[in-house]
mmCIF file of N, CA, C and O in Angstrom:
data_model
loop_
_atom_site.group_PDB
_atom_site.id
_atom_site.type_symbol
_atom_site.label_atom_id
_atom_site.label_comp_id
_atom_site.label_asym_id
_atom_site.label_seq_id
_atom_site.Cartn_x
_atom_site.Cartn_y
_atom_site.Cartn_z
ATOM 1 N N VAL A 433 13.852 -17.761 42.081
ATOM 2 C CA VAL A 433 14.806 -17.832 43.383
ATOM 3 C C VAL A 433 15.235 -19.230 43.705
ATOM 4 O O VAL A 433 14.310 -20.368 43.685
ATOM 5 N N VAL A 434 16.300 -19.803 43.953
ATOM 6 C CA VAL A 434 16.465 -21.103 44.357
ATOM 7 C C VAL A 434 17.340 -20.824 45.926
ATOM 8 O O VAL A 434 18.218 -20.087 46.263
ATOM 9 N N GLU A 435 16.626 -21.305 46.526
ATOM 10 C CA GLU A 435 17.133 -21.681 48.068
ATOM 11 C C GLU A 435 17.399 -23.164 48.930
ATOM 12 O O GLU A 435 16.874 -23.779 48.734
ATOM 13 N N ASN A 436 18.353 -22.849 49.383
ATOM 14 C CA ASN A 436 19.159 -23.973 50.333
ATOM 15 C C ASN A 436 17.835 -24.487 51.610
ATOM 16 O O ASN A 436 18.625 -23.674 52.457
ATOM 17 N N LEU A 437 17.247 -25.024 51.963
ATOM 18 C CA LEU A 437 16.504 -25.431 53.126
ATOM 19 C C LEU A 437 16.793 -26.011 53.921
ATOM 20 O O LEU A 437 17.138 -26.551 55.116
ATOM 21 N N GLY A 438 18.715 -27.096 53.591
ATOM 22 C CA GLY A 438 18.660 -27.822 54.053
ATOM 23 C C GLY A 438 18.516 -29.484 54.087
ATOM 24 O O GLY A 438 17.452 -29.700 54.113
ATOM 25 N N PRO A 439 19.276 -29.873 55.503
ATOM 26 C CA PRO A 439 20.063 -29.701 56.641
ATOM 27 C C PRO A 439 21.313 -29.721 56.197
ATOM 28 O O PRO A 439 21.840 -29.347 57.318
ATOM 29 N N ALA A 440 21.474 -29.368 54.598
ATOM 30 C CA ALA A 440 23.071 -29.981 54.796
ATOM 31 C C ALA A 440 23.307 -29.149 52.763
ATOM 32 O O ALA A 440 22.599 -28.680 53.004
ATOM 33 N N PRO A 441 25.096 -29.170 53.082
ATOM 34 C CA PRO A 441 24.468 -27.994 52.031
ATOM 35 C C PRO A 441 24.410 -29.004 50.405
ATOM 36 O O PRO A 441 24.640 -30.043 50.736
ATOM 37 N N ALA A 442 24.113 -27.794 50.073
ATOM 38 C CA ALA A 442 24.002 -28.816 48.151
ATOM 39 C C ALA A 442 24.620 -28.568 47.360
ATOM 40 O O ALA A 442 25.613 -27.796 47.311
ATOM 41 N N THR A 443 25.312 -29.766 47.250
ATOM 42 C CA THR A 443 26.073 -29.744 45.774
ATOM 43 C C THR A 443 25.972 -29.600 44.489
ATOM 44 O O THR A 443 25.036 -30.723 44.031
ATOM 45 N N ASN A 444 26.831 -29.542 43.396
ATOM 46 C CA ASN A 444 26.376 -30.164 42.122
ATOM 47 C C ASN A 444 24.769 -29.113 41.279
ATOM 48 O O ASN A 444 23.385 -30.230 41.031
ATOM 49 N N VAL A 445 24.588 -28.130 41.900
ATOM 50 C CA VAL A 445 23.133 -27.446 42.195
ATOM 51 C C VAL A 445 22.774 -27.111 40.167
ATOM 52 O O VAL A 445 24.135 -25.991 39.986
ATOM 53 N N ILE A 446 22.287 -27.228 39.510
ATOM 54 C CA ILE A 446 21.983 -27.362 38.308
ATOM 55 C C ILE A 446 19.951 -26.365 38.429
ATOM 56 O O ILE A 446 19.657 -27.214 38.778
ATOM 57 N N VAL A 447 20.629 -25.384 37.738
ATOM 58 C CA VAL A 447 18.937 -25.255 37.412
ATOM 59 C C VAL A 447 18.358 -25.171 35.768
ATOM 60 O O VAL A 447 19.399 -24.086 34.814
ATOM 61 N N VAL A 448 17.985 -26.272 35.238
ATOM 62 C CA VAL A 448 17.135 -26.091 33.549
ATOM 63 C C VAL A 448 15.888 -25.893 33.605
ATOM 64 O O VAL A 448 15.209 -26.110 34.515
ATOM 65 N N ASP A 449 15.996 -23.976 32.477
ATOM 66 C CA ASP A 449 14.409 -24.173 32.673
ATOM 67 C C ASP A 449 14.724 -24.529 31.181
ATOM 68 O O ASP A 449 14.543 -23.661 30.227
ATOM 69 N N THR A 450 13.551 -25.438 30.624
ATOM 70 C CA THR A 450 12.879 -25.657 28.882
ATOM 71 C C THR A 450 11.926 -24.609 28.634
ATOM 72 O O THR A 450 10.734 -24.718 29.310
ATOM 73 N N LEU A 451 12.018 -24.308 27.858
ATOM 74 C CA LEU A 451 11.029 -22.580 27.922
ATOM 75 C C LEU A 451 10.142 -23.184 26.475
ATOM 76 O O LEU A 451 11.014 -24.140 25.335
ATOM 77 N N PRO A 452 9.043 -22.872 26.713
ATOM 78 C CA PRO A 452 8.270 -23.056 25.966
ATOM 79 C C PRO A 452 8.167 -23.132 24.665
ATOM 80 O O PRO A 452 8.840 -21.699 24.422
ATOM 81 N N GLU A 453 7.704 -23.163 23.597
ATOM 82 C CA GLU A 453 7.692 -23.222 22.415
ATOM 83 C C GLU A 453 7.716 -21.495 21.746
ATOM 84 O O GLU A 453 7.914 -20.721 20.610
ATOM 85 N N ASN A 454 6.127 -20.829 22.644
ATOM 86 C CA ASN A 454 5.546 -19.956 22.435
ATOM 87 C C ASN A 454 6.420 -18.352 23.276
ATOM 88 O O ASN A 454 5.626 -17.152 23.363
ATOM 89 N N VAL A 455 7.538 -18.257 23.695
ATOM 90 C CA VAL A 455 8.826 -17.662 23.728
ATOM 91 C C VAL A 455 10.083 -17.867 22.979
ATOM 92 O O VAL A 455 10.440 -18.268 22.671
ATOM 93 N N THR A 456 10.769 -16.599 23.093
ATOM 94 C CA THR A 456 12.218 -16.218 22.752
ATOM 95 C C THR A 456 12.673 -14.902 23.839
ATOM 96 O O THR A 456 12.345 -14.170 24.311
ATOM 97 N N LEU A 457 13.678 -15.971 23.869
ATOM 98 C CA LEU A 457 14.767 -15.710 25.010
ATOM 99 C C LEU A 457 15.682 -14.281 24.470
ATOM 100 O O LEU A 457 16.128 -14.308 23.179
ATOM 101 N N VAL A 458 15.552 -13.934 25.331
ATOM 102 C CA VAL A 458 16.566 -12.700 25.577
ATOM 103 C C VAL A 458 16.984 -12.466 26.087
ATOM 104 O O VAL A 458 17.813 -12.321 26.869
ATOM 105 N N GLY A 459 18.933 -11.935 24.851
ATOM 106 C CA GLY A 459 20.327 -12.487 25.805
ATOM 107 C C GLY A 459 20.196 -13.445 26.517
ATOM 108 O O GLY A 459 19.369 -14.502 26.416
ATOM 109 N N ASN A 460 20.999 -13.790 27.386
ATOM 110 C CA ASN A 460 21.615 -14.528 28.437
ATOM 111 C C ASN A 460 21.247 -15.040 29.303
ATOM 112 O O ASN A 460 21.338 -13.869 29.810
ATOM 113 N N PRO A 461 20.955 -15.661 30.540
ATOM 114 C CA PRO A 461 20.357 -15.820 31.550
ATOM 115 C C PRO A 461 21.564 -15.874 32.401
ATOM 116 O O PRO A 461 22.983 -15.748 32.399
ATOM 117 N N THR A 462 21.423 -14.798 33.437
ATOM 118 C CA THR A 462 22.173 -14.544 34.291
ATOM 119 C C THR A 462 22.057 -14.668 36.012
ATOM 120 O O THR A 462 20.456 -15.470 36.490
ATOM 121 N N SER A 463 22.601 -14.950 37.246
ATOM 122 C CA SER A 463 22.593 -15.962 37.852
ATOM 123 C C SER A 463 24.124 -14.840 39.311
ATOM 124 O O SER A 463 24.736 -14.586 38.378
ATOM 125 N N THR A 464 23.090 -14.821 40.398
ATOM 126 C CA THR A 464 23.936 -14.095 41.365
ATOM 127 C C THR A 464 25.435 -15.074 41.496
ATOM 128 O O THR A 464 25.878 -14.586 42.731
ATOM 129 N N LYS A 465 25.363 -16.179 40.988
ATOM 130 C CA LYS A 465 26.008 -17.281 41.581
ATOM 131 C C LYS A 465 26.535 -18.671 40.647
ATOM 132 O O LYS A 465 25.716 -18.593 39.912
ATOM 133 N N GLY A 466 27.834 -19.124 40.031
ATOM 134 C CA GLY A 466 27.480 -19.929 39.255
ATOM 135 C C GLY A 466 27.704 -19.353 37.312
ATOM 136 O O GLY A 466 27.260 -17.419 37.815
ATOM 137 N N LEU A 467 27.170 -20.210 37.225
ATOM 138 C CA LEU A 467 27.146 -19.414 35.221
ATOM 139 C C LEU A 467 26.611 -20.296 34.657
ATOM 140 O O LEU A 467 25.501 -21.256 34.741
ATOM 141 N N CYS A 468 25.454 -19.313 33.563
ATOM 142 C CA CYS A 468 24.402 -20.158 33.093
ATOM 143 C C CYS A 468 24.941 -19.656 30.807
ATOM 144 O O CYS A 468 25.917 -18.824 31.131
ATOM 145 N N ASN A 469 24.698 -21.164 30.861
ATOM 146 C CA ASN A 469 25.014 -20.712 29.000
ATOM 147 C C ASN A 469 23.444 -20.556 28.469
ATOM 148 O O ASN A 469 22.276 -20.203 29.192
ATOM 149 N N ASP A 470 23.755 -19.954 26.998
ATOM 150 C CA ASP A 470 22.747 -19.213 26.666
ATOM 151 C C ASP A 470 22.030 -20.945 26.059
ATOM 152 O O ASP A 470 20.209 -20.328 25.980
ATOM 153 N N GLY A 471 21.535 -21.636 26.991
ATOM 154 C CA GLY A 471 20.573 -23.146 26.878
ATOM 155 C C GLY A 471 19.242 -22.798 27.746
ATOM 156 O O GLY A 471 19.017 -23.588 28.100
ATOM 157 N N VAL A 472 19.171 -21.921 28.662
ATOM 158 C CA VAL A 472 18.941 -21.738 29.893
ATOM 159 C C VAL A 472 19.400 -22.667 30.728
ATOM 160 O O VAL A 472 18.475 -23.570 31.497
ATOM 161 N N THR A 473 20.678 -22.525 31.103
ATOM 162 C CA THR A 473 21.259 -23.686 31.895
ATOM 163 C C THR A 473 21.791 -23.202 32.696
ATOM 164 O O THR A 473 23.101 -22.788 32.452
ATOM 165 N N CYS A 474 22.043 -23.078 34.139
ATOM 166 C CA CYS A 474 22.782 -22.409 35.102
ATOM 167 C C CYS A 474 23.386 -23.721 36.013
ATOM 168 O O CYS A 474 22.622 -24.359 36.805
ATOM 169 N N SER A 475 24.514 -23.722 36.150
ATOM 170 C CA SER A 475 25.795 -24.388 37.200
ATOM 171 C C SER A 475 25.779 -23.489 37.800
ATOM 172 O O SER A 475 26.440 -22.780 38.138
ATOM 173 N N ILE A 476 25.080 -23.694 39.271
ATOM 174 C CA ILE A 476 25.464 -22.861 40.177
ATOM 175 C C ILE A 476 26.466 -23.623 41.458
ATOM 176 O O ILE A 476 27.502 -23.098 41.930
ATOM 177 N N GLY A 477 26.633 -24.770 41.339
ATOM 178 C CA GLY A 477 27.865 -25.106 42.438
ATOM 179 C C GLY A 477 27.387 -26.061 43.474
ATOM 180 O O GLY A 477 26.334 -26.255 44.017
ATOM 181 N N GLU A 478 27.928 -25.388 44.124
ATOM 182 C CA GLU A 478 27.565 -25.556 45.738
ATOM 183 C C GLU A 478 26.669 -24.479 46.460
ATOM 184 O O GLU A 478 27.201 -23.305 45.999
ATOM 185 N N MET A 479 26.276 -24.625 47.553
ATOM 186 C CA MET A 479 25.029 -23.772 48.164
ATOM 187 C C MET A 479 24.718 -24.145 49.477
ATOM 188 O O MET A 479 24.799 -25.271 50.212
ATOM 189 N N GLU A 480 25.448 -23.375 50.672
ATOM 190 C CA GLU A 480 25.302 -23.711 52.103
ATOM 191 C C GLU A 480 23.816 -23.673 52.446
ATOM 192 O O GLU A 480 23.116 -23.242 51.868
ATOM 193 N N VAL A 481 23.924 -23.958 53.164
ATOM 194 C CA VAL A 481 22.081 -24.601 54.030
ATOM 195 C C VAL A 481 21.808 -22.706 54.437
ATOM 196 O O VAL A 481 23.224 -21.852 54.925
ATOM 197 N N GLY A 482 20.737 -22.248 54.153
ATOM 198 C CA GLY A 482 20.355 -20.776 53.760
ATOM 199 C C GLY A 482 20.381 -20.107 53.275
ATOM 200 O O GLY A 482 19.993 -19.087 52.828
ATOM 201 N N GLU A 483 21.771 -20.335 51.865
ATOM 202 C CA GLU A 483 21.716 -19.402 51.434
ATOM 203 C C GLU A 483 20.986 -19.431 49.515
ATOM 204 O O GLU A 483 19.613 -20.458 49.795
ATOM 205 N N THR A 484 20.480 -18.407 49.338
ATOM 206 C CA THR A 484 19.551 -18.097 47.877
ATOM 207 C C THR A 484 20.573 -17.355 46.916
ATOM 208 O O THR A 484 21.584 -16.931 47.269
ATOM 209 N N VAL A 485 19.873 -18.496 45.829
ATOM 210 C CA VAL A 485 20.672 -17.820 44.525
ATOM 211 C C VAL A 485 19.417 -17.248 43.037
ATOM 212 O O VAL A 485 18.469 -17.958 43.569
ATOM 213 N N THR A 486 19.933 -16.076 42.688
ATOM 214 C CA THR A 486 18.554 -15.575 42.310
ATOM 215 C C THR A 486 19.225 -16.149 40.301
ATOM 216 O O THR A 486 20.355 -15.461 40.358
ATOM 217 N N VAL A 487 18.194 -16.523 39.850
ATOM 218 C CA VAL A 487 18.718 -16.943 38.191
ATOM 219 C C VAL A 487 17.723 -15.934 37.290
ATOM 220 O O VAL A 487 16.395 -16.057 37.403
ATOM 221 N N THR A 488 18.270 -15.274 36.584
ATOM 222 C CA THR A 488 17.254 -14.253 35.699
ATOM 223 C C THR A 488 16.566 -14.685 34.443
ATOM 224 O O THR A 488 18.027 -14.911 33.564
ATOM 225 N N ILE A 489 16.118 -14.878 33.730
ATOM 226 C CA ILE A 489 15.937 -14.818 32.563
ATOM 227 C C ILE A 489 14.714 -14.464 31.393
ATOM 228 O O ILE A 489 13.672 -13.900 31.985
ATOM 229 N N VAL A 490 15.267 -13.856 30.786
ATOM 230 C CA VAL A 490 14.454 -12.970 30.272
ATOM 231 C C VAL A 490 13.634 -13.456 28.989
ATOM 232 O O VAL A 490 14.587 -13.417 27.966
ATOM 233 N N VAL A 491 12.582 -13.289 28.263
ATOM 234 C CA VAL A 491 11.377 -13.998 27.258
ATOM 235 C C VAL A 491 11.275 -12.768 26.655
ATOM 236 O O VAL A 491 10.167 -11.563 27.358
ATOM 237 N N ILE A 492 10.022 -13.216 25.414
ATOM 238 C CA ILE A 492 9.089 -12.719 24.817
ATOM 239 C C ILE A 492 8.290 -13.486 24.470
ATOM 240 O O ILE A 492 8.439 -14.348 23.918
ATOM 241 N N VAL A 493 7.326 -13.103 25.581
ATOM 242 C CA VAL A 493 6.284 -13.736 25.332
ATOM 243 C C VAL A 493 5.192 -14.139 23.693
ATOM 244 O O VAL A 493 5.569 -12.807 23.174
ATOM 245 N N ASP A 494 5.625 -14.857 22.823
ATOM 246 C CA ASP A 494 4.502 -14.673 21.820
ATOM 247 C C ASP A 494 3.530 -14.855 21.432
ATOM 248 O O ASP A 494 2.569 -14.813 20.229
ATOM 249 N N SER A 495 2.295 -15.279 22.300
ATOM 250 C CA SER A 495 0.860 -15.508 22.416
ATOM 251 C C SER A 495 0.880 -15.012 23.706
ATOM 252 O O SER A 495 1.079 -14.189 24.664
ATOM 253 N N ASP A 496 -0.693 -14.951 23.657
ATOM 254 C CA ASP A 496 -1.295 -14.567 25.146
ATOM 255 C C ASP A 496 -1.252 -15.630 26.360
ATOM 256 O O ASP A 496 -1.966 -15.108 27.423
ATOM 257 N N GLN A 497 -0.759 -16.402 26.085
ATOM 258 C CA GLN A 497 -0.876 -17.866 26.603
ATOM 259 C C GLN A 497 0.669 -18.084 27.690
ATOM 260 O O GLN A 497 0.880 -18.391 25.984
ATOM 261 N N PHE A 498 0.396 -18.527 28.983
ATOM 262 C CA PHE A 498 2.326 -19.020 28.826
ATOM 263 C C PHE A 498 1.754 -19.334 30.314
ATOM 264 O O PHE A 498 1.821 -19.242 31.139
ATOM 265 N N GLU A 499 3.100 -20.620 29.980
ATOM 266 C CA GLU A 499 2.979 -21.973 31.051
ATOM 267 C C GLU A 499 4.624 -22.057 31.065
ATOM 268 O O GLU A 499 5.487 -22.221 29.877
ATOM 269 N N ASN A 500 4.785 -22.341 32.189
ATOM 270 C CA ASN A 500 6.547 -22.622 32.601
ATOM 271 C C ASN A 500 6.758 -23.453 33.491
ATOM 272 O O ASN A 500 6.529 -23.157 34.139
ATOM 273 N N THR A 501 8.042 -24.308 33.291
ATOM 274 C CA THR A 501 8.336 -25.352 33.856
ATOM 275 C C THR A 501 9.907 -25.291 34.083
ATOM 276 O O THR A 501 10.078 -25.405 33.315
ATOM 277 N N PHE A 502 10.469 -25.221 35.471
ATOM 278 C CA PHE A 502 12.091 -25.538 35.225
ATOM 279 C C PHE A 502 12.341 -25.978 36.867
ATOM 280 O O PHE A 502 11.547 -26.477 37.501
ATOM 281 N N THR A 503 13.251 -27.217 36.121
ATOM 282 C CA THR A 503 13.985 -28.243 37.259
ATOM 283 C C THR A 503 15.184 -27.209 37.967
ATOM 284 O O THR A 503 16.197 -27.011 37.536
ATOM 285 N N ILE A 504 15.763 -28.058 39.357
ATOM 286 C CA ILE A 504 16.406 -27.944 39.996
ATOM 287 C C ILE A 504 17.685 -29.324 40.279
ATOM 288 O O ILE A 504 16.622 -30.370 40.959
#
């Protein structure tokens, strides 16, 4: 979940999730606003103050340990 806490609208919002080597992406990521590509980059665009956007990424974990980091 991405939320704009303000104090102003956010422009050109992009979520990038570089998946670790031990996971396999299942299908394409989805977002409640904007567009996502199959490389796990979602262009959300503008977000008003207080607005939230949910990005859903489904993976299969290929090992018993998993750590993931994303950037906005």
